[in-house]
Short mmCIF file of N, CA and C in Angstrom, two decimals:
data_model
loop_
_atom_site.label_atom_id
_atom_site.label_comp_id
_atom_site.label_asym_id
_atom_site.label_seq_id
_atom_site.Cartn_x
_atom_site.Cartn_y
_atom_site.Cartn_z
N UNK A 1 -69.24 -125.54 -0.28
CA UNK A 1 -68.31 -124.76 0.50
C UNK A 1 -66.89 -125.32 0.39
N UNK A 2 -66.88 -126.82 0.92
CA UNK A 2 -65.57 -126.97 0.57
C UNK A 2 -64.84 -127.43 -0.66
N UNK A 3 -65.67 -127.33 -1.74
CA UNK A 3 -65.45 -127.15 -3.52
C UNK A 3 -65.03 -125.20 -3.43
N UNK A 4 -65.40 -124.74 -2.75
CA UNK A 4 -64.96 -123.16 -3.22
C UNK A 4 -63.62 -123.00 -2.32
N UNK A 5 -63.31 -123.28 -0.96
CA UNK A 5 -62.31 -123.03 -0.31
C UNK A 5 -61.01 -123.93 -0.91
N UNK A 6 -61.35 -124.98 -1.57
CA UNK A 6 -60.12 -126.05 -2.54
C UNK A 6 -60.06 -125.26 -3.69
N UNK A 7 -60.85 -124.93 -4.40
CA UNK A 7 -60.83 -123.99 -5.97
C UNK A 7 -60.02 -123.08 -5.45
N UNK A 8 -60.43 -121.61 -4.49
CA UNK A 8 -59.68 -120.74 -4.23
C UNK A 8 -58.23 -120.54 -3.88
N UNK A 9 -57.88 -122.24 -3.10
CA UNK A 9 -56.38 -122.24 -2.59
C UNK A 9 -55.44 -122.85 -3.98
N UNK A 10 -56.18 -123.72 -4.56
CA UNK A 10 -55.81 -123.78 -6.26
C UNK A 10 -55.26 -122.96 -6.73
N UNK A 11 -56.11 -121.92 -7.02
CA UNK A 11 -56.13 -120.10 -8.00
C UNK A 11 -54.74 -119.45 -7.20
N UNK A 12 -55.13 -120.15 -6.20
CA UNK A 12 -53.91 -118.53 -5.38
C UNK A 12 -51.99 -119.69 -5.79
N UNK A 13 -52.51 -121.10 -5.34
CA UNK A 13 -51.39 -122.00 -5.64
C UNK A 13 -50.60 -121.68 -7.51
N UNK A 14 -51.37 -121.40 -8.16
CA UNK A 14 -51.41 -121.47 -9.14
C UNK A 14 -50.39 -120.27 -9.55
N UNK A 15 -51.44 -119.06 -8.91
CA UNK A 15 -51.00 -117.55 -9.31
C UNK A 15 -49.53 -117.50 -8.54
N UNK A 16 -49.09 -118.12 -7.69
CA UNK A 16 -47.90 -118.14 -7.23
C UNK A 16 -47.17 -118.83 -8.12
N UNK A 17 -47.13 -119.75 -8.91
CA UNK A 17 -46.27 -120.48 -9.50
C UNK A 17 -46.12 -119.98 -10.94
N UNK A 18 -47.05 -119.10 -11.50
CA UNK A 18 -47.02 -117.72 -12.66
C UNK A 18 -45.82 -117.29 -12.43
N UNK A 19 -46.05 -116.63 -11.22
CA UNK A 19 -44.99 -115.66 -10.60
C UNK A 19 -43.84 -116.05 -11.07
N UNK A 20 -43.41 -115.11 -12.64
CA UNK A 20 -41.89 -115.70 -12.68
C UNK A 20 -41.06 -114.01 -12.75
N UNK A 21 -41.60 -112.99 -12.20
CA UNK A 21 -40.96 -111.77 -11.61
C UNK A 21 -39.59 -111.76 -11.62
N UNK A 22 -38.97 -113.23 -10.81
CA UNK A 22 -37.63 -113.22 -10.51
C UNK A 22 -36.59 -112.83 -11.58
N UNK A 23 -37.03 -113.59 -12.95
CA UNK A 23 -36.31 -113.69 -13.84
C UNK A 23 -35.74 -112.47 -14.43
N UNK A 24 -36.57 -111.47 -13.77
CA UNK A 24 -35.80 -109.70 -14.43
C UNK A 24 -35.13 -109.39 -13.04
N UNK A 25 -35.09 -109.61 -11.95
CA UNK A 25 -34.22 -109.59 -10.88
C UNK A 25 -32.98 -109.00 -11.24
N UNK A 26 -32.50 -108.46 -11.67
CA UNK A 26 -31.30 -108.13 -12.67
C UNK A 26 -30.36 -106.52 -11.52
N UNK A 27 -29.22 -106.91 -11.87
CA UNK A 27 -28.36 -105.91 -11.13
C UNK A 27 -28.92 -103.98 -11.64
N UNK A 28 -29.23 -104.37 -13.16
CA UNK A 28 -29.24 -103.16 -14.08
C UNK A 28 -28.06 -102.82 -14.77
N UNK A 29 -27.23 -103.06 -14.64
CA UNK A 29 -25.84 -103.04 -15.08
C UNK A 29 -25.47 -104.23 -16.38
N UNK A 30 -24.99 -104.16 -17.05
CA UNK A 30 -24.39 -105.40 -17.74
C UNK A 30 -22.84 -105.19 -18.78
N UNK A 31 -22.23 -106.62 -18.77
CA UNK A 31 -21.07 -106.15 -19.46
C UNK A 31 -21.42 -106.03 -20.95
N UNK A 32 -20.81 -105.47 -21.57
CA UNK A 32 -20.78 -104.68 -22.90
C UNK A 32 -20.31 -106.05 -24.05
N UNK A 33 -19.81 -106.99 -23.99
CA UNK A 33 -19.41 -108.33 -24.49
C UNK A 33 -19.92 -109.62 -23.72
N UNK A 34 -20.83 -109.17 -22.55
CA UNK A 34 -21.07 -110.49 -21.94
C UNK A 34 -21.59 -111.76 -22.43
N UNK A 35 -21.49 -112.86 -22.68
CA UNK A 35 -21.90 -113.99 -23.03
C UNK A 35 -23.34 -114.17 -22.57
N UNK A 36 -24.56 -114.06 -22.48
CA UNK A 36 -25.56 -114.64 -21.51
C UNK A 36 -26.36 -116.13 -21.96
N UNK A 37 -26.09 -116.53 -22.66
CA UNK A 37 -26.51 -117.67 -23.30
C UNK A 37 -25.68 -119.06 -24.05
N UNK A 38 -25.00 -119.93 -22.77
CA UNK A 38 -24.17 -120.83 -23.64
C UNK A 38 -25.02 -122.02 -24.48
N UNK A 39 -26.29 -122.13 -24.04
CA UNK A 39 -27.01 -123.39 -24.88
C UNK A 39 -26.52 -124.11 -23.49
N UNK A 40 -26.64 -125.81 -24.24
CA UNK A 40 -26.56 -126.63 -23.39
C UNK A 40 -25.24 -126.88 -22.81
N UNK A 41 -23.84 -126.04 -22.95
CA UNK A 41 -23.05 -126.54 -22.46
C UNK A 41 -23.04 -125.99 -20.67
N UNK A 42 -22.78 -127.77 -20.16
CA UNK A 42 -22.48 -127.84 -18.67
C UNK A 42 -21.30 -127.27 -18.76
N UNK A 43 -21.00 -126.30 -17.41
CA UNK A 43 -20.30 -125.47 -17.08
C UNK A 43 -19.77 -125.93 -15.22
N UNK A 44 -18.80 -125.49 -14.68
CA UNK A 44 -18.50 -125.57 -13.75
C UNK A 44 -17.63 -124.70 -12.80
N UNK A 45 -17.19 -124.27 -11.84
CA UNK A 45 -16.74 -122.86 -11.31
C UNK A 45 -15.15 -123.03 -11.14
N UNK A 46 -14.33 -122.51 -11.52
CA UNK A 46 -13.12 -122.58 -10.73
C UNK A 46 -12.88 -121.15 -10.07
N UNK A 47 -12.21 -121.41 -8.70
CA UNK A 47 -12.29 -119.91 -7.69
C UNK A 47 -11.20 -119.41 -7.75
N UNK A 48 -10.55 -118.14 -8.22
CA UNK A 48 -9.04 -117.70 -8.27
C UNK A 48 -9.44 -116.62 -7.77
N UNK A 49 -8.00 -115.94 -6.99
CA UNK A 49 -8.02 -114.61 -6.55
C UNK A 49 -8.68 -113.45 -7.60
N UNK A 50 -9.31 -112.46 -6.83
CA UNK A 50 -9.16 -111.54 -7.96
C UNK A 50 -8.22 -110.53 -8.30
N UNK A 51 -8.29 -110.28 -9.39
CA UNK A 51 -6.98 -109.19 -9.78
C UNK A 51 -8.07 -107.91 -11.05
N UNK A 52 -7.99 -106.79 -10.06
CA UNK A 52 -8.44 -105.89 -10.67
C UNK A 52 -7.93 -105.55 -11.67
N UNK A 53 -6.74 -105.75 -12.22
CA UNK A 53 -6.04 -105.17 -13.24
C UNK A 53 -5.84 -106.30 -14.08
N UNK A 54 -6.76 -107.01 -14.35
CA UNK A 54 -6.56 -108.38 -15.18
C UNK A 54 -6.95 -107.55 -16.51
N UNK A 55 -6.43 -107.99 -17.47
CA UNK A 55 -6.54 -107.42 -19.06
C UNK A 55 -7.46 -108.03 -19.94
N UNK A 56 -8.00 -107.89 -20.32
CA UNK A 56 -9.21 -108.57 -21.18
C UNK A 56 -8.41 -108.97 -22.66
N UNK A 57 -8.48 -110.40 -22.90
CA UNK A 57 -7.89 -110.77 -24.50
C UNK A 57 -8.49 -109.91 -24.93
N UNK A 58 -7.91 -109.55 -26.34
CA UNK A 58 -8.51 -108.50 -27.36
C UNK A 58 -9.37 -109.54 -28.38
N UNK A 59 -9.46 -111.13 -28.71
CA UNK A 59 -10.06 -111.69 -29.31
C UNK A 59 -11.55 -112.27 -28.36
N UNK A 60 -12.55 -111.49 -28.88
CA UNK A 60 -13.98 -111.68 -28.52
C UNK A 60 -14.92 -112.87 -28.43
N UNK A 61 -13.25 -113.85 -29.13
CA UNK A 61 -14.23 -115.06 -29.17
C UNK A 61 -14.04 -116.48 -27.79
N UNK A 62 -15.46 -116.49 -27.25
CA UNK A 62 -15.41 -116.65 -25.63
C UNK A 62 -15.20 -118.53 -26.19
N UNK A 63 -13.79 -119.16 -25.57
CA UNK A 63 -13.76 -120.81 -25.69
C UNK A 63 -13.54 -120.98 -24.39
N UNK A 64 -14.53 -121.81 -23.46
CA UNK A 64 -14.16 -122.43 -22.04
C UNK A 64 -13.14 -123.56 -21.97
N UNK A 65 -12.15 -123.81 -21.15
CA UNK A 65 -11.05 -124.79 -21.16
C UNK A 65 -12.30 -126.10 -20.75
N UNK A 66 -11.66 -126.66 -21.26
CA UNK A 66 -12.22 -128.03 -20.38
C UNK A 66 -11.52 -129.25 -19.08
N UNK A 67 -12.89 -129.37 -18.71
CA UNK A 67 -12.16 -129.97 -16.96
C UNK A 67 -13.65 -131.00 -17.30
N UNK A 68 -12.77 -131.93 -16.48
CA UNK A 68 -13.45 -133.18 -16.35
C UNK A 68 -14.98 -133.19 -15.25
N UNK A 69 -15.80 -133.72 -15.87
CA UNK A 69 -16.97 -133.76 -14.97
C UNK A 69 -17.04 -134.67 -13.99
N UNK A 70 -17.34 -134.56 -12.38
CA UNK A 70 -16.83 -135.13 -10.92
C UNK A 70 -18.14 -135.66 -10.78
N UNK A 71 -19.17 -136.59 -10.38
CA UNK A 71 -20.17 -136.73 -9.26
C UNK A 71 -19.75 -135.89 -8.36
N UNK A 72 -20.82 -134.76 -7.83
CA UNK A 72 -20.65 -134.10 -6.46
C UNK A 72 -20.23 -132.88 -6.88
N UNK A 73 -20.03 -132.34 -7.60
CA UNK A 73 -19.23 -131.16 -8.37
C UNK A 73 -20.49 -130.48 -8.64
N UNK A 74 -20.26 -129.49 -8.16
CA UNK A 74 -21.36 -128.04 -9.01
C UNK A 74 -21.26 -128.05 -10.80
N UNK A 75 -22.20 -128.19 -11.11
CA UNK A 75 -22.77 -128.19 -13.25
C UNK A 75 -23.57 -127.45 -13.56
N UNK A 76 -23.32 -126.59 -14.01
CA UNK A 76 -24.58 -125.05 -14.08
C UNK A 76 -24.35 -125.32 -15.89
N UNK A 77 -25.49 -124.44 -15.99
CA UNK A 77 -25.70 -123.96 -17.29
C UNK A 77 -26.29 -122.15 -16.90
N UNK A 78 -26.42 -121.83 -18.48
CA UNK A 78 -26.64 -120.28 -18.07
C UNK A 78 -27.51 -120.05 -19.66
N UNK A 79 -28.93 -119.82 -19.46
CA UNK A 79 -29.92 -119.60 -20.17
C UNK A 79 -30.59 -118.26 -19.86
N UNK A 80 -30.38 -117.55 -21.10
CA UNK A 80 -31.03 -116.00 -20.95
C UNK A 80 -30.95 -114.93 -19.57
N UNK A 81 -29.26 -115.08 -19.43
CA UNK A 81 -28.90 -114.90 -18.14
C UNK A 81 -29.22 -115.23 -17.17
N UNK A 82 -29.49 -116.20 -17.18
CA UNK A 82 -30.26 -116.96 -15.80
C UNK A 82 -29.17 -118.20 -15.40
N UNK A 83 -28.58 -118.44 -14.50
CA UNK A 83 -27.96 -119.55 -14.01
C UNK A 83 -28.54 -120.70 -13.20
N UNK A 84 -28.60 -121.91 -14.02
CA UNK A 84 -29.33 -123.00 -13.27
C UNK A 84 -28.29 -124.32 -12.79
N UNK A 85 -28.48 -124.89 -11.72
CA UNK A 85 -27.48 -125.95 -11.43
C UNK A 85 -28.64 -127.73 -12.44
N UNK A 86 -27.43 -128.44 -12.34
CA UNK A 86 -27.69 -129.69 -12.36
C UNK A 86 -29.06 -130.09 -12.17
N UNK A 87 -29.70 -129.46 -10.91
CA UNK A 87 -31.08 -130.33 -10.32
C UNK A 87 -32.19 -129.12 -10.86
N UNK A 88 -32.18 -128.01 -11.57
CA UNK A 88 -32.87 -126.83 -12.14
C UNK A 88 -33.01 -125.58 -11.40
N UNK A 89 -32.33 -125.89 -10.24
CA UNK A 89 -32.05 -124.60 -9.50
C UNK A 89 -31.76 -123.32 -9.53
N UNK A 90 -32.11 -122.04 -9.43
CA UNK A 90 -31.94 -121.17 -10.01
C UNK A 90 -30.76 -120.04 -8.93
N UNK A 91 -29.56 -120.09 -9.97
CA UNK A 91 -28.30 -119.59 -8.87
C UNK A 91 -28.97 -117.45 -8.48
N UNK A 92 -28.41 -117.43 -7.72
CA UNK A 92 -29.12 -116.44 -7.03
C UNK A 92 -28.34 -115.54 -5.98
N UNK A 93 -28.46 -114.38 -5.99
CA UNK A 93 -28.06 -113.31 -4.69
C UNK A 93 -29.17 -113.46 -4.00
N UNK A 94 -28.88 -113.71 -2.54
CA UNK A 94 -29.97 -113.50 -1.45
C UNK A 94 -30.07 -112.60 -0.63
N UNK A 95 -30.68 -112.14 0.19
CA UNK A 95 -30.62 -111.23 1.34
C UNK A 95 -29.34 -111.52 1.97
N UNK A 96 -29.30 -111.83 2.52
CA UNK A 96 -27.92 -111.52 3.17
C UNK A 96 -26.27 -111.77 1.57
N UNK A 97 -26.17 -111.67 0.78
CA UNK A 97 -25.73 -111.93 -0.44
C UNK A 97 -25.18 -112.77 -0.78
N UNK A 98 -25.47 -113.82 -0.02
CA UNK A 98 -24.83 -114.61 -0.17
C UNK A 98 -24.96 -115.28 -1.60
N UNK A 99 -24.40 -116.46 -2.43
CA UNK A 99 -24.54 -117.40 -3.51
C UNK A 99 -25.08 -118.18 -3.58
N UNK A 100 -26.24 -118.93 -3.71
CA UNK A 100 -26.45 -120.06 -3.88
C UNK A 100 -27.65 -120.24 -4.86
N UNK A 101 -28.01 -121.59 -5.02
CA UNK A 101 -28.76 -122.26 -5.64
C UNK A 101 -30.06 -122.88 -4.82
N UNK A 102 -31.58 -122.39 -5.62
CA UNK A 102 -32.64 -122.69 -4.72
C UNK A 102 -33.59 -122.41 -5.84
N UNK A 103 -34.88 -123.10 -5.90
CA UNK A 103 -36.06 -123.19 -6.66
C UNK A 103 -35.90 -123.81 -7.60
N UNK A 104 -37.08 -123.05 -8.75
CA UNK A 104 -37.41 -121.73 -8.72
C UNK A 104 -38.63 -122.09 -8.09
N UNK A 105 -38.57 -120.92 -7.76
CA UNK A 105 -38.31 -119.78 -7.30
C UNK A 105 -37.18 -119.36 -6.84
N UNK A 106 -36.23 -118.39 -6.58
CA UNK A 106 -35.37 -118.22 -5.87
C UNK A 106 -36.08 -118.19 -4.11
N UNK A 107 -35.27 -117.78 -3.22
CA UNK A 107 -35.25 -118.16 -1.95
C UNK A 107 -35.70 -116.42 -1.71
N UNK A 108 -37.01 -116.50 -0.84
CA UNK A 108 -37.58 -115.77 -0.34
C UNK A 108 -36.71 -114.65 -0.25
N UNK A 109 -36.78 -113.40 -0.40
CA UNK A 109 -36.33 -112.19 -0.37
C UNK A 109 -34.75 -112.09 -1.13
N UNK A 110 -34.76 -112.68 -1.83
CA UNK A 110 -33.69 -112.48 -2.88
C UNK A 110 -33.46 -111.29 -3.29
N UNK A 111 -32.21 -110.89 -3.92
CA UNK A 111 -31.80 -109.60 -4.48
C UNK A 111 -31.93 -109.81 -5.93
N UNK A 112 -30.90 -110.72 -6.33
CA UNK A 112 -30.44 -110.66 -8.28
C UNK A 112 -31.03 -112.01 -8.39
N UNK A 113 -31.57 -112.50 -9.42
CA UNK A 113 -31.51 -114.27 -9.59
C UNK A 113 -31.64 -114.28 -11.33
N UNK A 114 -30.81 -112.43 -11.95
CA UNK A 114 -30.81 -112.58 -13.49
C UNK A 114 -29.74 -112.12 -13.70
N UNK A 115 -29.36 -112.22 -15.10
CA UNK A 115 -28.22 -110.93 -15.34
C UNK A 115 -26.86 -111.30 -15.28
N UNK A 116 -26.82 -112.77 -15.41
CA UNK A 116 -25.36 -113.60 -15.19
C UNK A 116 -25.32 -113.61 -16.77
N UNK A 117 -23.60 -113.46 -16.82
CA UNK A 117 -23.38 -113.40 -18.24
C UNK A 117 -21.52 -113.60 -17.71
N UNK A 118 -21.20 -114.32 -18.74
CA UNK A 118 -19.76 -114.62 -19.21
C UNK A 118 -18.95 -113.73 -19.60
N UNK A 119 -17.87 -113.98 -18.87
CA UNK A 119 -16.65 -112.35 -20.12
C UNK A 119 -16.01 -112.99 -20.86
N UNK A 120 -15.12 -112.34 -21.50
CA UNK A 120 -14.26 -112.96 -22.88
C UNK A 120 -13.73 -113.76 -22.47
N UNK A 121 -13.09 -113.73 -21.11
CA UNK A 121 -11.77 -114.25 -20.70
C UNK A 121 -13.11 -115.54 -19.86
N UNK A 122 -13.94 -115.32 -19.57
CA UNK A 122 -14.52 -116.90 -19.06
C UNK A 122 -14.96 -116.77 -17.66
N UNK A 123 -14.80 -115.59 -17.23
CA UNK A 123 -15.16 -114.89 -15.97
C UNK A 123 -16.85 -114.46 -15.78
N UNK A 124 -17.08 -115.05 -14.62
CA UNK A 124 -18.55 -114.90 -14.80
C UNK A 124 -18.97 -113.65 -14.29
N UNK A 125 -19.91 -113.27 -14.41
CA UNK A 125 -20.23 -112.04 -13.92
C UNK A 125 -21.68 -111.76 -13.81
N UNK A 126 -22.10 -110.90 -12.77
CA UNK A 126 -23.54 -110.30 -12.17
C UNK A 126 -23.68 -108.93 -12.50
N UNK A 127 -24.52 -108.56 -13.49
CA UNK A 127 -24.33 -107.15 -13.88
C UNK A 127 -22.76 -106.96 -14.93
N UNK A 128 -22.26 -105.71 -14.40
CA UNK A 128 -21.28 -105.66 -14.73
C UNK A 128 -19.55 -106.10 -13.79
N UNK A 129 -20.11 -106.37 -13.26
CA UNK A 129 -18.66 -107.33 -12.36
C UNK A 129 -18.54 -108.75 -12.05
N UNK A 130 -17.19 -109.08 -12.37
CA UNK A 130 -16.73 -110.21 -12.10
C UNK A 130 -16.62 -110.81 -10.68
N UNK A 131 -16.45 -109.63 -9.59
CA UNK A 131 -15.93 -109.57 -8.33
C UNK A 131 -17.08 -110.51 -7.71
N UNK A 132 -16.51 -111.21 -6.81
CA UNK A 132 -17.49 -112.28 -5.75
C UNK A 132 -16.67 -112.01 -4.78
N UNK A 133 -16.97 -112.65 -3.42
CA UNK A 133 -15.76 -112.76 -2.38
C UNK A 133 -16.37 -114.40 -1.46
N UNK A 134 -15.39 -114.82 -1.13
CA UNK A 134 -14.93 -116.36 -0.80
C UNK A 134 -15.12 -115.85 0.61
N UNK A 135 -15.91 -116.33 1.27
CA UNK A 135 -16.06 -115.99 2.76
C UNK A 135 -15.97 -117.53 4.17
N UNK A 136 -14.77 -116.95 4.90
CA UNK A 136 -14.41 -118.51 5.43
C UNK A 136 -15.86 -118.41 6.60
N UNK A 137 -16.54 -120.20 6.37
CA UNK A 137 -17.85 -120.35 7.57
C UNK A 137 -17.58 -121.57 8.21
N UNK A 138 -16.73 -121.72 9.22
CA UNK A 138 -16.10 -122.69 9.98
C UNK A 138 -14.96 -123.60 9.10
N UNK A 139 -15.27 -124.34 8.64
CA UNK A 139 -14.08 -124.87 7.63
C UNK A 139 -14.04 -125.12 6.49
N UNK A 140 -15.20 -124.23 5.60
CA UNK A 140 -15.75 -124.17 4.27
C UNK A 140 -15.70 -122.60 3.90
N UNK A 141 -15.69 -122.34 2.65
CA UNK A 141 -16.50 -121.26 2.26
C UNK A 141 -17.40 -120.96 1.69
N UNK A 142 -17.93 -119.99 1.52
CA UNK A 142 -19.60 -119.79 0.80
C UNK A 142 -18.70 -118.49 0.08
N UNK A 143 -19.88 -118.39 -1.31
CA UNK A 143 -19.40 -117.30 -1.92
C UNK A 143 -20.44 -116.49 -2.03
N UNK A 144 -20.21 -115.20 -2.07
CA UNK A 144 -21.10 -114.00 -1.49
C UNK A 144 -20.51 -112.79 -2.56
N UNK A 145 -21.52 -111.95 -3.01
CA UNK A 145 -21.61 -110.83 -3.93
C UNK A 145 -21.13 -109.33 -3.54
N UNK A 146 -21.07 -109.61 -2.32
CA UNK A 146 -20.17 -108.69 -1.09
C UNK A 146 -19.51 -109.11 -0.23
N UNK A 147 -18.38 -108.13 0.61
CA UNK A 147 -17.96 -108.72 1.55
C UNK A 147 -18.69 -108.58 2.63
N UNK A 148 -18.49 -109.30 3.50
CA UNK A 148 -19.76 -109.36 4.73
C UNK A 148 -19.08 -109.62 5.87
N UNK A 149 -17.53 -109.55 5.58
CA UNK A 149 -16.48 -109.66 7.06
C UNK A 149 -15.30 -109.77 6.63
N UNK A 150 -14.68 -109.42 7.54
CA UNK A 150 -12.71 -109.36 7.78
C UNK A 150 -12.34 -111.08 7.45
N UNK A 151 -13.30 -112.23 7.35
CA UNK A 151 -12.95 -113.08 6.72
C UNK A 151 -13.10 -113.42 5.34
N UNK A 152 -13.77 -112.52 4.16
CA UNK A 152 -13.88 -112.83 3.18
C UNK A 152 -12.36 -111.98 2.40
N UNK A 153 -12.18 -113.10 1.27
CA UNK A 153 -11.43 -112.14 0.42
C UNK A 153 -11.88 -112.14 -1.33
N UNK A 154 -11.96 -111.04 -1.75
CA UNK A 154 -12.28 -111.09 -3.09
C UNK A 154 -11.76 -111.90 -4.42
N UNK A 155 -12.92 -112.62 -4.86
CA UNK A 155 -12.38 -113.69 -5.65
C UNK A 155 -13.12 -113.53 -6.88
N UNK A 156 -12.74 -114.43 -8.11
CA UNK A 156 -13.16 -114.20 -9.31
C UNK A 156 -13.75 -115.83 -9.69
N UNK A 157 -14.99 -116.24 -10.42
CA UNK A 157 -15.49 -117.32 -10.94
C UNK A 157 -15.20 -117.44 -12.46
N UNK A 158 -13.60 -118.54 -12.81
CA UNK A 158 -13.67 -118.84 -13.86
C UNK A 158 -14.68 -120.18 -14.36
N UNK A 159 -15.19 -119.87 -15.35
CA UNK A 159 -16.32 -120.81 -15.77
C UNK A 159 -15.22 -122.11 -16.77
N UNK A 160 -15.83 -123.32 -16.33
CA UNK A 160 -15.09 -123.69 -17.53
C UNK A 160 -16.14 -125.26 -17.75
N UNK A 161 -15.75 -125.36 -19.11
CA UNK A 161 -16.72 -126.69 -19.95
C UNK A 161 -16.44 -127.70 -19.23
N UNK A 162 -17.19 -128.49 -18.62
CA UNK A 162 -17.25 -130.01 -17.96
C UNK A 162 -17.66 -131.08 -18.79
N UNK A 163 -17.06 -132.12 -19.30
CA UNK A 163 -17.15 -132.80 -20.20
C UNK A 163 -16.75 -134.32 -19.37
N UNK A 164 -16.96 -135.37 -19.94
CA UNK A 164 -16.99 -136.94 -19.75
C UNK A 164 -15.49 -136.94 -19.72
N UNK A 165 -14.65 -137.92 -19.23
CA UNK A 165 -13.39 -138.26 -19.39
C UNK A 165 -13.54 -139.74 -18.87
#
């Protein structure tokens, strides 16, 4: 008996950790030049306003600036549109939409946790938009895939190469 009730919680432990569903999580949308695959280069976020009327270089070929790598600093990579941090975390839209990093699995009732891809200009993007919004939460912000209050304002994620200095 208790060889079948340990086997069974096994099978079910197991069949949960199969479960890789998330990975098509995807907006449905995608950009038409998006990058979704840098290999191994560590990557890192810089947050600028957004500007809808930003112009796309006409040269297709995507080079990230480089910025020095911090202890404590967010280091993503981005594999088959999938965005993972430093510790293998898988970056993610959640129920409430917010941004973050959790699993894998992503974090229980998630929305997107695929479908991240790079623009020419180095702008990251979910589906087909660049747009995020910077939302103030006491004396920090969190970044979120919508706005979710009269305190967020719409912002853009330039990606750029993190390297040793």
């Amino acid at each position: 008996m208790k060889f079948t009730i340990l086997s069974s919680l096994m099978a079910l432990a197991a069949g949960a950790l199969a479960d890789d569903s998330w990975m098509t999580a995807t907006p449905g949308t995608s950009l038409a030049n998006g990058v979704t695959d840098m290999g191994s280069t560590t990557m890192g976020f810089v947050i600028q306003s957004y500007d809808a009327k930003r112009k796309s270089k006409r040269d297709d070929t995507l080079v990230l600036s480089q910025h020095c790598g911090v202890d404590g600093n967010l280091a993503v990579t981005l594999t088959d549109g999938i965005l993972y941090d430093a510790s293998g975390r898988v970056g993610s839209i959640v129920s409430n939409y917010q941004f973050q990093f959790d699993g894998p699995p992503p974090q229980s009732g998630y929305i997107y946790a695929a479908g991240w891809s790079i623009d020419e200009d180095g702008y990251l993007a979910l589906g087909d938009s660049t747009e995020f919004f910077e939302c103030l939460s006491g004396d920090f912000y969190n970044l979120y895939y919508d706005s979710v209050g009269d305190q967020c304002s719409p912002v853009e994620i330039l990606m750029v190469e993190l390297v040793d200095c």
